[in-house]
Tab-separated table of C-alpha atoms in Angstrom:
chain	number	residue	atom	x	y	z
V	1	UNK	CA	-1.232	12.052	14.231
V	2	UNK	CA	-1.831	9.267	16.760
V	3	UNK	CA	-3.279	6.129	14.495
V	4	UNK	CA	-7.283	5.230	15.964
V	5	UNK	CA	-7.566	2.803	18.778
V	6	UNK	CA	-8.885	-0.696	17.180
V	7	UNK	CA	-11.929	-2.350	18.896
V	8	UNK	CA	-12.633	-5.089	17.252
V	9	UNK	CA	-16.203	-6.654	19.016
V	10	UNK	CA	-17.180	-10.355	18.643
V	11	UNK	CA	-21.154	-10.469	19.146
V	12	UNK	CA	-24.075	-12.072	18.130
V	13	UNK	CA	-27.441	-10.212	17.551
V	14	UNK	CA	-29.751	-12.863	19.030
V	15	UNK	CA	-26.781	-11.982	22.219
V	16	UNK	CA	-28.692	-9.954	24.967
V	17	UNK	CA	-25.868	-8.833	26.531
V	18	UNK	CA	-23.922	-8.405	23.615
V	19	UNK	CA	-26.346	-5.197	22.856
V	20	UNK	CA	-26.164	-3.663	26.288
V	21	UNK	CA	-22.230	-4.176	25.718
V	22	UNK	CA	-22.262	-1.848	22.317
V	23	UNK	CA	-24.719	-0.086	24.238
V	24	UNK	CA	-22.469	0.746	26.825
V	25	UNK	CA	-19.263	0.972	24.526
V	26	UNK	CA	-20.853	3.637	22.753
V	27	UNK	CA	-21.654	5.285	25.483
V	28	UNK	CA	-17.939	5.156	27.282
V	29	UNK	CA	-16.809	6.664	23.747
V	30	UNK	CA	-18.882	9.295	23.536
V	31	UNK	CA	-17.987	10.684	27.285
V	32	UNK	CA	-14.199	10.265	26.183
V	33	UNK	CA	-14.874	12.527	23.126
V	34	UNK	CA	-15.011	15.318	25.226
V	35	UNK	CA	-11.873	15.307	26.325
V	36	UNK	CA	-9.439	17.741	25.119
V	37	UNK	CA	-7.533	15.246	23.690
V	38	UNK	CA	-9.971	12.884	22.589
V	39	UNK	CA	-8.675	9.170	21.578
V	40	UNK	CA	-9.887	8.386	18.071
V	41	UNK	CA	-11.631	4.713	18.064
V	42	UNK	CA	-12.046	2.660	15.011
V	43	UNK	CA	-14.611	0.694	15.985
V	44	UNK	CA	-15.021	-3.065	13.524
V	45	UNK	CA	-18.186	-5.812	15.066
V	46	UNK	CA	-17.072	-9.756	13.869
V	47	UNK	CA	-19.676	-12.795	14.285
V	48	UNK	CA	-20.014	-15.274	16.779
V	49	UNK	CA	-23.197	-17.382	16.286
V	50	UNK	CA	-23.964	-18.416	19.932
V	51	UNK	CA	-26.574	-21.268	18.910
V	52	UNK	CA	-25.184	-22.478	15.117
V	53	UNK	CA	-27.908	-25.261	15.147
V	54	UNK	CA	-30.714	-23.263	15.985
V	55	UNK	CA	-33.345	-23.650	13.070
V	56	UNK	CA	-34.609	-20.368	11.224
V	57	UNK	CA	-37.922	-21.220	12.750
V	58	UNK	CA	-38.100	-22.176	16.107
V	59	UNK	CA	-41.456	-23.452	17.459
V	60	UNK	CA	-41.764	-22.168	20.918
V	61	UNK	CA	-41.309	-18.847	22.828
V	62	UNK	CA	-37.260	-17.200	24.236
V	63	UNK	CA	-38.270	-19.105	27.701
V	64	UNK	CA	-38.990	-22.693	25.519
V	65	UNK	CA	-35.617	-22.120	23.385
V	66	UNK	CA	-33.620	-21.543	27.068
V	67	UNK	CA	-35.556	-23.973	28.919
V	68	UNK	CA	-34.336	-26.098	26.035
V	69	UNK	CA	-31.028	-25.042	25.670
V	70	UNK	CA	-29.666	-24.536	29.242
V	71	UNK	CA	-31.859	-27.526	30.739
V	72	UNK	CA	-33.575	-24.845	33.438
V	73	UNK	CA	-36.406	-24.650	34.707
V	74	UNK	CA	-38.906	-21.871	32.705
V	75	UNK	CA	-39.342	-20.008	36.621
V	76	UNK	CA	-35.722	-19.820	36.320
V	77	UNK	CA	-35.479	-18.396	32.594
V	78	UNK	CA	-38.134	-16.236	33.352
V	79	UNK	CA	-35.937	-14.971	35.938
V	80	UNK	CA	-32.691	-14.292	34.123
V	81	UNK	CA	-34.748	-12.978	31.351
V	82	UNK	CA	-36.911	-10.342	33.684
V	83	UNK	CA	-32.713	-9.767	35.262
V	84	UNK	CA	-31.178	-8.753	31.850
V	85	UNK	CA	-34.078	-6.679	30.928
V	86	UNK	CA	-33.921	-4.621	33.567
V	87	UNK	CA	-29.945	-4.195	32.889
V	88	UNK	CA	-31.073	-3.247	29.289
V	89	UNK	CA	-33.301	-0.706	30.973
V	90	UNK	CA	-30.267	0.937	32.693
V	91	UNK	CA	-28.719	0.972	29.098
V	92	UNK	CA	-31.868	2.844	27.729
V	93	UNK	CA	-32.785	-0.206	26.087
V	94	UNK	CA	-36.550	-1.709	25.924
V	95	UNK	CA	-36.200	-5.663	25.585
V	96	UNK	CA	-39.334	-6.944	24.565
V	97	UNK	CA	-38.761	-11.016	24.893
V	98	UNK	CA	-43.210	-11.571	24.720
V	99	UNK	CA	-42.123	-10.144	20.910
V	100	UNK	CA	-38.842	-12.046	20.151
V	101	UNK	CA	-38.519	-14.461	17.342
V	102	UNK	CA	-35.431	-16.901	18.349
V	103	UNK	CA	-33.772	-17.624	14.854
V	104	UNK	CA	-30.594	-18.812	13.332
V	105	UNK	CA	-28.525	-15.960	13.066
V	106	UNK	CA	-25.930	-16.663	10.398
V	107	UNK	CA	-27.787	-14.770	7.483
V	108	UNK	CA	-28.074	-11.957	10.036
V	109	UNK	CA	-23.806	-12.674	9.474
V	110	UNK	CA	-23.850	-12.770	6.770
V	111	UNK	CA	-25.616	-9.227	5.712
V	112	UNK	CA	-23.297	-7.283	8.234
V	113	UNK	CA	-20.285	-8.114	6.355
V	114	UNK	CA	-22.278	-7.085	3.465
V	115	UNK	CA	-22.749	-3.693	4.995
V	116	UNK	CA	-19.121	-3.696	6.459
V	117	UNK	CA	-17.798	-3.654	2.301
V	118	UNK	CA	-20.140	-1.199	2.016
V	119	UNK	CA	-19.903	1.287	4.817
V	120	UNK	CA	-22.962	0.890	6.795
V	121	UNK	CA	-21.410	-2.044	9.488
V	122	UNK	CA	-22.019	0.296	12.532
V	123	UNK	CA	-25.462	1.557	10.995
V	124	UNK	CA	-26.698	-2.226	9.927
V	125	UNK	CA	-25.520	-3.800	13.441
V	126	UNK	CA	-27.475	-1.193	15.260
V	127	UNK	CA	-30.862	-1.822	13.479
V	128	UNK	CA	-30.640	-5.641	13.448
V	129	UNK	CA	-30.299	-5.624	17.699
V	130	UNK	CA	-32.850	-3.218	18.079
V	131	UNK	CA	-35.428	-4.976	15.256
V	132	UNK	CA	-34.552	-8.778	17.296
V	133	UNK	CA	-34.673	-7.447	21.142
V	134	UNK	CA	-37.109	-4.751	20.775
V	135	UNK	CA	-39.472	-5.090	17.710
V	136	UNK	CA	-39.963	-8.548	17.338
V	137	UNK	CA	-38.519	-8.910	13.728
V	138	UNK	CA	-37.723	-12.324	12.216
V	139	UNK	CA	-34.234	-12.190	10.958
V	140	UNK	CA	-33.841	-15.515	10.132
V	141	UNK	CA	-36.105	-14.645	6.897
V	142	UNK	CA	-34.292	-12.584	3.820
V	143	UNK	CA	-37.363	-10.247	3.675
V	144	UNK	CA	-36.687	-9.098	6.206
V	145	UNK	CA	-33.027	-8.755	6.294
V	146	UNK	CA	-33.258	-6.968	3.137
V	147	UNK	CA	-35.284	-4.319	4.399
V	148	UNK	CA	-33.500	-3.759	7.605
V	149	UNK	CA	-30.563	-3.457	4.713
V	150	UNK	CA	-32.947	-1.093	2.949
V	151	UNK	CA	-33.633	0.930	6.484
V	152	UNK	CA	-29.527	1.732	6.583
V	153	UNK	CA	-29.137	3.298	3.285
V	154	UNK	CA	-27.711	-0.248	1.952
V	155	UNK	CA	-29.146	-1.131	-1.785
V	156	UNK	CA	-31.947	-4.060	-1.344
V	157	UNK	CA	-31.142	-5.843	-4.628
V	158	UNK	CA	-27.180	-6.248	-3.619
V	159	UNK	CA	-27.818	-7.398	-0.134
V	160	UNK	CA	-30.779	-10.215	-1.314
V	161	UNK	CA	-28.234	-11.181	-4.185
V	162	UNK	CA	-25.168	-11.077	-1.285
V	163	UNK	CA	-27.287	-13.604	0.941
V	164	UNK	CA	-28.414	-15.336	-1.753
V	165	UNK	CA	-25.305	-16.245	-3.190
V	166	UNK	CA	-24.025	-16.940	0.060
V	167	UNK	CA	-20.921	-13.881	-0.707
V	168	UNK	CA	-19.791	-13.295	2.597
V	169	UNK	CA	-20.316	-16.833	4.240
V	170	UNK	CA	-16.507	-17.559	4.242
V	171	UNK	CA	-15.712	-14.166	5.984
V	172	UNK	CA	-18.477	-14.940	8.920
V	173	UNK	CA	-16.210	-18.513	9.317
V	174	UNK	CA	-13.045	-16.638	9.252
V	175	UNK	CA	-14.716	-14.033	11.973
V	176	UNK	CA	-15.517	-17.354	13.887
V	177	UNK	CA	-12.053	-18.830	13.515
V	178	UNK	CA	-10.005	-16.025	14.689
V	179	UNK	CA	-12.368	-15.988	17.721
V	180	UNK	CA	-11.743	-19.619	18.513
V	181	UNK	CA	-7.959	-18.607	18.019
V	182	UNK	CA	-8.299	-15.783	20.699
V	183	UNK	CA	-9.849	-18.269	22.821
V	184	UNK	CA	-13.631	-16.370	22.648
V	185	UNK	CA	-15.955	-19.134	23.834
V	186	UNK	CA	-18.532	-15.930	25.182
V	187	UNK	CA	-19.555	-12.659	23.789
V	188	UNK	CA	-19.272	-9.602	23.570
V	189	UNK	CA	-15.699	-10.179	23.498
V	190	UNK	CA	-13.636	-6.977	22.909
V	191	UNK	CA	-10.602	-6.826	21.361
V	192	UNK	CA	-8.115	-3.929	21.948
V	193	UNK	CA	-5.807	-3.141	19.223
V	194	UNK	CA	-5.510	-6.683	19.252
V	195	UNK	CA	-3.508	-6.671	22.440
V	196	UNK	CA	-5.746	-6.304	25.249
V	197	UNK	CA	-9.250	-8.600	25.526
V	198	UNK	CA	-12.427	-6.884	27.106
V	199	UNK	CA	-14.978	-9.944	28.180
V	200	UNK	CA	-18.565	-9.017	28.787
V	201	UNK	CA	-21.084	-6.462	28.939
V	202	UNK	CA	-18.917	-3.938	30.695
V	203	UNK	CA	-20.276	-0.826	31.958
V	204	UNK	CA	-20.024	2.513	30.210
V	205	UNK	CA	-17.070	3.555	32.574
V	206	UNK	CA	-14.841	1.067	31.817
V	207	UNK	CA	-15.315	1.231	28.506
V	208	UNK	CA	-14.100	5.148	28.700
V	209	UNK	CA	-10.953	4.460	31.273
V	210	UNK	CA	-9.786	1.645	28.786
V	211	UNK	CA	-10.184	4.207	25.978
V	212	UNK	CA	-8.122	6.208	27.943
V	213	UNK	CA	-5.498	4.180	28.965
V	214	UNK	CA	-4.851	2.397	25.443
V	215	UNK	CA	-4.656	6.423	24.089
V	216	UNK	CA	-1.961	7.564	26.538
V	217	UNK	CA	-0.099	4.191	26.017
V	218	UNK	CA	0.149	5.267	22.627
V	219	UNK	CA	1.758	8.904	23.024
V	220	UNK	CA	4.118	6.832	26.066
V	221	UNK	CA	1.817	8.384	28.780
V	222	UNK	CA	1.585	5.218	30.786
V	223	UNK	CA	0.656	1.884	30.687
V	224	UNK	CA	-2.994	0.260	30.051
V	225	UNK	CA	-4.380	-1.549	33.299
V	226	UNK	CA	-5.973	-4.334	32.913
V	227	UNK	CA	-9.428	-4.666	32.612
């Protein structure tokens, strides 16, 4: 049997585009799994903290933390912001920015390698982007992580004592290390089977023909283009 194709996906789940990206991925994968021979995807999400200095709570609105950040003008923020909404629409996504609370995301980090030891990475990455972008959670606060933990199946009293001890800290550094050794200065970042680097929130269709093309390079059916 043909070993799973590796993704391995640097994000950040304050990352706008890094949600329409998984969006996307997933939905390339699932139109490949209909194929009669189907590639098998292990699919692994790694941290990137876009804004490390960002406090837990910021005073001021997504335009005031951009206007801030980027130096634009808040027309102009509105603008990209109104822009990647409607791109998140065309995912099937409903961004709700007027809801957001910009935060620090490295407990957020932290509690997805807690879920990765404990089988619910996919599940715990899902309900974090959609609880930030859609539902105006605050996951800078352990409350709340710990019952978006709690939402997943994950056990609340592990993942408070996990971020309260700080547990899996060194492995969202090491994340952030081998992306500055793979160059990553942007997410998403995709990595495949650590050969082949994805950059962006590609669209569904790519996703699939790379799926494709890494799968037949493995049973010597061609060779992957690059995407």
């Amino acid at each position: 049997m043909t070993d799973a194709i590796k993704i391995d996906v640097w994000s950040d789940i304050a990352c706008p585009w890094c949600y329409i990206g998984k969006r996307n991925l997933e939905s390339g994968l699932a139109a490949v799994s209909a194929d009669d021979d189907a590639p098998v995807v292990d699919v692994t999400f790694h941290s990137f903290e876009l804004s490390p200095d960002t406090p837990v709570d910021f005073e001021g609105d997504e335009l005031d933390f951009l206007a801030t950040h980027k130096g634009m003008e808040r027309d102009q923020v509105a603008a990209m912001l109104s822009n990647v909404t409607g791109v998140a629409g065309q995912a099937g996504l409903e961004y709700r920015f007027d809801l957001l609370k910009h935060t620090n995301t490295v407990k957020a980090h932290e509690l997805l390698h807690f879920a990765k030891a404990n089988g619910r990475q996919a599940e715990l990455a899902e309900r974090l982007m959609s609880a930030y972008f859609t539902e105006g959670r605050h996951l800078g606060r352990e409350d709340e992580l710990v019952a978006l933990a709690s939402d997943v199946g994950l056990d609340a009293d592990a993942a408070r004592e996990a971020l309260q001890t700080e547990r899996y800290l060194a492995d969202v550094r090491a994340d952030q290390a081998q992306a500055s050794a793979y160059g990553i200065n942007g997410v998403p970042f995709f990595v495949i089977d650590g050969k082949y680097g994805v950059s962006g929130a590609q669209p569904a269709e790519a996703f699939a023909q790379i799926a494709r093309q890494v799968w037949a390079e493995r049973k010597g059916e061609g060779a992957v283009v690059d995407a």
